[in-house]
Amino acid sequence: MEFEGAFELEGVEPEDAWVMLSDPIAVRDALKGCRYITPLDDEDFNFDDYEAEEDVETLPEADPEEVADRAFREETDYAALMQVGVGSVKPRFETQVRIGERDDENYVMTATGSGAASSSEFEMESWMEIEETENGSRINWGTEADVSGRVAQLGNRVLNPVADKIVNNFFNNIEQQMTDVEESDEGGVTSRLRNML
């Protein structure tokens, strides 16, 4: 299955969108159904035992150095726990994601990953690039996924609207976070943070 699209962020500079999309906490908070995204330092990582930090500050309240320290890193593995409702099925995917390319100058990021839930599995390759527009930024993205098991049996007719809804909600939430940052960024927090990444 292939999913791709573009999302406009009005009034948001590409470098500011890049900063926000580089923060695993901001991504987690914007992605409905995501319990956590954390670096995968241990081969014996237990998805059930991991306690995600709650109420972690993101920009504009967060310390820019903390945001820079936790930003996605190239060639690094992450564990993510996702629960997504697909029709009558609500699988809980234990997912491993590897950030591949991360180009801070051209705002390009790629990732590969796989996940499993009871009776369903997937593998995916994703990419994202951010480009400047007259009014702000456009985020172009795509994912190629191989889904098997119970979720795959539902077919594209069910999966495509669910994927579209998840993506639209995600980018709307990111846009709201960016609006909050832009409105309160009197001290040039995002500029300082861009220099740290």
mmCIF file of C-alpha atoms in Angstrom, residues 24-130:
data_model
loop_
_atom_site.group_PDB
_atom_site.id
_atom_site.type_symbol
_atom_site.label_atom_id
_atom_site.label_comp_id
_atom_site.label_asym_id
_atom_site.label_seq_id
_atom_site.Cartn_x
_atom_site.Cartn_y
_atom_site.Cartn_z
ATOM 1 C CA PRO A 24 9.778 13.088 19.248
ATOM 2 C CA ILE A 25 7.627 14.518 22.058
ATOM 3 C CA ALA A 26 5.915 17.034 19.760
ATOM 4 C CA VAL A 27 5.351 14.258 17.201
ATOM 5 C CA ARG A 28 3.971 11.928 19.876
ATOM 6 C CA ASP A 29 1.623 14.601 21.193
ATOM 7 C CA ALA A 30 0.354 15.375 17.683
ATOM 8 C CA LEU A 31 -0.141 11.737 16.658
ATOM 9 C CA LYS A 32 -3.426 10.449 17.996
ATOM 10 C CA GLY A 33 -3.083 6.972 19.458
ATOM 11 C CA CYS A 34 0.676 7.266 20.037
ATOM 12 C CA ARG A 35 1.627 6.468 23.645
ATOM 13 C CA TYR A 36 5.340 7.120 23.252
ATOM 14 C CA ILE A 37 8.342 7.422 20.932
ATOM 15 C CA THR A 38 11.639 6.738 22.667
ATOM 16 C CA PRO A 39 15.202 5.857 21.632
ATOM 17 C CA LEU A 40 15.631 2.091 21.501
ATOM 18 C CA ASP A 41 18.821 1.584 23.500
ATOM 19 C CA ASP A 42 18.087 -1.947 24.690
ATOM 20 C CA GLU A 43 17.504 -5.055 22.546
ATOM 21 C CA ASP A 44 15.265 -6.411 25.301
ATOM 22 C CA PHE A 45 12.991 -3.373 25.295
ATOM 23 C CA ASN A 46 9.626 -4.236 26.832
ATOM 24 C CA PHE A 47 6.736 -2.261 25.346
ATOM 25 C CA ASP A 48 4.452 -3.083 28.275
ATOM 26 C CA ASP A 49 6.897 -2.123 31.018
ATOM 27 C CA TYR A 50 8.096 1.152 29.536
ATOM 28 C CA GLU A 51 6.652 4.134 31.387
ATOM 29 C CA ALA A 52 6.283 7.106 29.089
ATOM 30 C CA GLU A 53 6.892 10.520 30.595
ATOM 31 C CA GLU A 54 3.688 12.489 30.830
ATOM 32 C CA ASP A 55 3.268 16.256 30.476
ATOM 33 C CA VAL A 56 6.697 16.802 28.903
ATOM 34 C CA GLU A 57 7.024 20.391 27.769
ATOM 35 C CA THR A 58 7.364 21.154 24.077
ATOM 36 C CA LEU A 59 8.089 24.483 22.450
ATOM 37 C CA PRO A 60 7.505 27.269 23.301
ATOM 38 C CA GLU A 61 7.686 26.337 27.016
ATOM 39 C CA ALA A 62 10.434 23.709 26.713
ATOM 40 C CA ASP A 63 14.113 24.469 27.175
ATOM 41 C CA PRO A 64 15.610 24.627 23.629
ATOM 42 C CA GLU A 65 18.661 22.615 24.725
ATOM 43 C CA GLU A 66 16.436 19.785 26.003
ATOM 44 C CA VAL A 67 14.503 19.763 22.721
ATOM 45 C CA ALA A 68 17.785 19.650 20.765
ATOM 46 C CA ASP A 69 19.092 16.799 22.953
ATOM 47 C CA ARG A 70 16.035 14.629 22.320
ATOM 48 C CA ALA A 71 15.673 15.438 18.588
ATOM 49 C CA PHE A 72 15.524 12.539 16.144
ATOM 50 C CA ARG A 73 19.008 11.340 15.212
ATOM 51 C CA GLU A 74 20.162 9.852 11.926
ATOM 52 C CA GLU A 75 20.758 6.076 11.967
ATOM 53 C CA THR A 76 19.025 5.734 15.352
ATOM 54 C CA ASP A 77 16.305 3.255 16.331
ATOM 55 C CA TYR A 78 13.164 4.254 18.216
ATOM 56 C CA ALA A 79 10.382 2.301 19.898
ATOM 57 C CA ALA A 80 6.848 3.583 19.418
ATOM 58 C CA LEU A 81 3.598 2.259 20.825
ATOM 59 C CA MET A 82 0.554 3.050 18.688
ATOM 60 C CA GLN A 83 -3.106 2.143 19.015
ATOM 61 C CA VAL A 84 -5.133 2.843 15.904
ATOM 62 C CA GLY A 85 -8.809 2.139 15.317
ATOM 63 C CA VAL A 86 -9.417 0.604 11.886
ATOM 64 C CA GLY A 87 -13.105 -0.159 11.508
ATOM 65 C CA SER A 88 -14.027 -2.518 14.335
ATOM 66 C CA VAL A 89 -10.362 -3.470 14.845
ATOM 67 C CA LYS A 90 -8.248 -1.491 17.341
ATOM 68 C CA PRO A 91 -4.768 -3.001 17.088
ATOM 69 C CA ARG A 92 -1.999 -1.927 19.476
ATOM 70 C CA PHE A 93 1.175 -1.849 17.390
ATOM 71 C CA GLU A 94 4.551 -2.327 19.029
ATOM 72 C CA THR A 95 6.696 -0.534 16.488
ATOM 73 C CA GLN A 96 10.406 -0.110 15.824
ATOM 74 C CA VAL A 97 11.453 2.796 13.615
ATOM 75 C CA ARG A 98 14.907 3.649 12.285
ATOM 76 C CA ILE A 99 15.609 7.198 11.202
ATOM 77 C CA GLY A 100 17.646 6.929 8.007
ATOM 78 C CA GLU A 101 18.613 10.146 6.277
ATOM 79 C CA ARG A 102 18.186 13.408 8.180
ATOM 80 C CA ASP A 103 19.225 16.399 6.101
ATOM 81 C CA ASP A 104 19.033 19.569 8.216
ATOM 82 C CA GLU A 105 19.861 21.843 5.284
ATOM 83 C CA ASN A 106 17.255 20.567 2.832
ATOM 84 C CA TYR A 107 14.679 19.480 5.455
ATOM 85 C CA VAL A 108 14.500 15.854 4.320
ATOM 86 C CA MET A 109 14.013 12.867 6.611
ATOM 87 C CA THR A 110 13.527 9.176 5.835
ATOM 88 C CA ALA A 111 12.574 6.290 8.090
ATOM 89 C CA THR A 112 11.953 2.565 7.950
ATOM 90 C CA GLY A 113 10.056 0.517 10.465
ATOM 91 C CA SER A 114 7.987 -2.476 11.353
ATOM 92 C CA GLY A 115 5.348 -3.260 13.894
ATOM 93 C CA ALA A 116 3.168 -6.042 15.187
ATOM 94 C CA ALA A 117 -0.147 -6.313 16.951
ATOM 95 C CA SER A 118 -2.209 -9.374 17.707
ATOM 96 C CA SER A 119 -2.881 -10.969 14.305
ATOM 97 C CA SER A 120 -1.519 -7.999 12.283
ATOM 98 C CA GLU A 121 1.925 -6.854 11.137
ATOM 99 C CA PHE A 122 3.390 -4.150 8.938
ATOM 100 C CA GLU A 123 6.649 -2.965 7.426
ATOM 101 C CA MET A 124 7.063 0.523 6.067
ATOM 102 C CA GLU A 125 9.372 3.012 4.412
ATOM 103 C CA SER A 126 8.583 6.712 4.831
ATOM 104 C CA TRP A 127 9.951 10.047 3.735
ATOM 105 C CA MET A 128 9.223 13.686 4.378
ATOM 106 C CA GLU A 129 10.508 16.914 2.884
ATOM 107 C CA ILE A 130 9.639 20.489 3.737
#
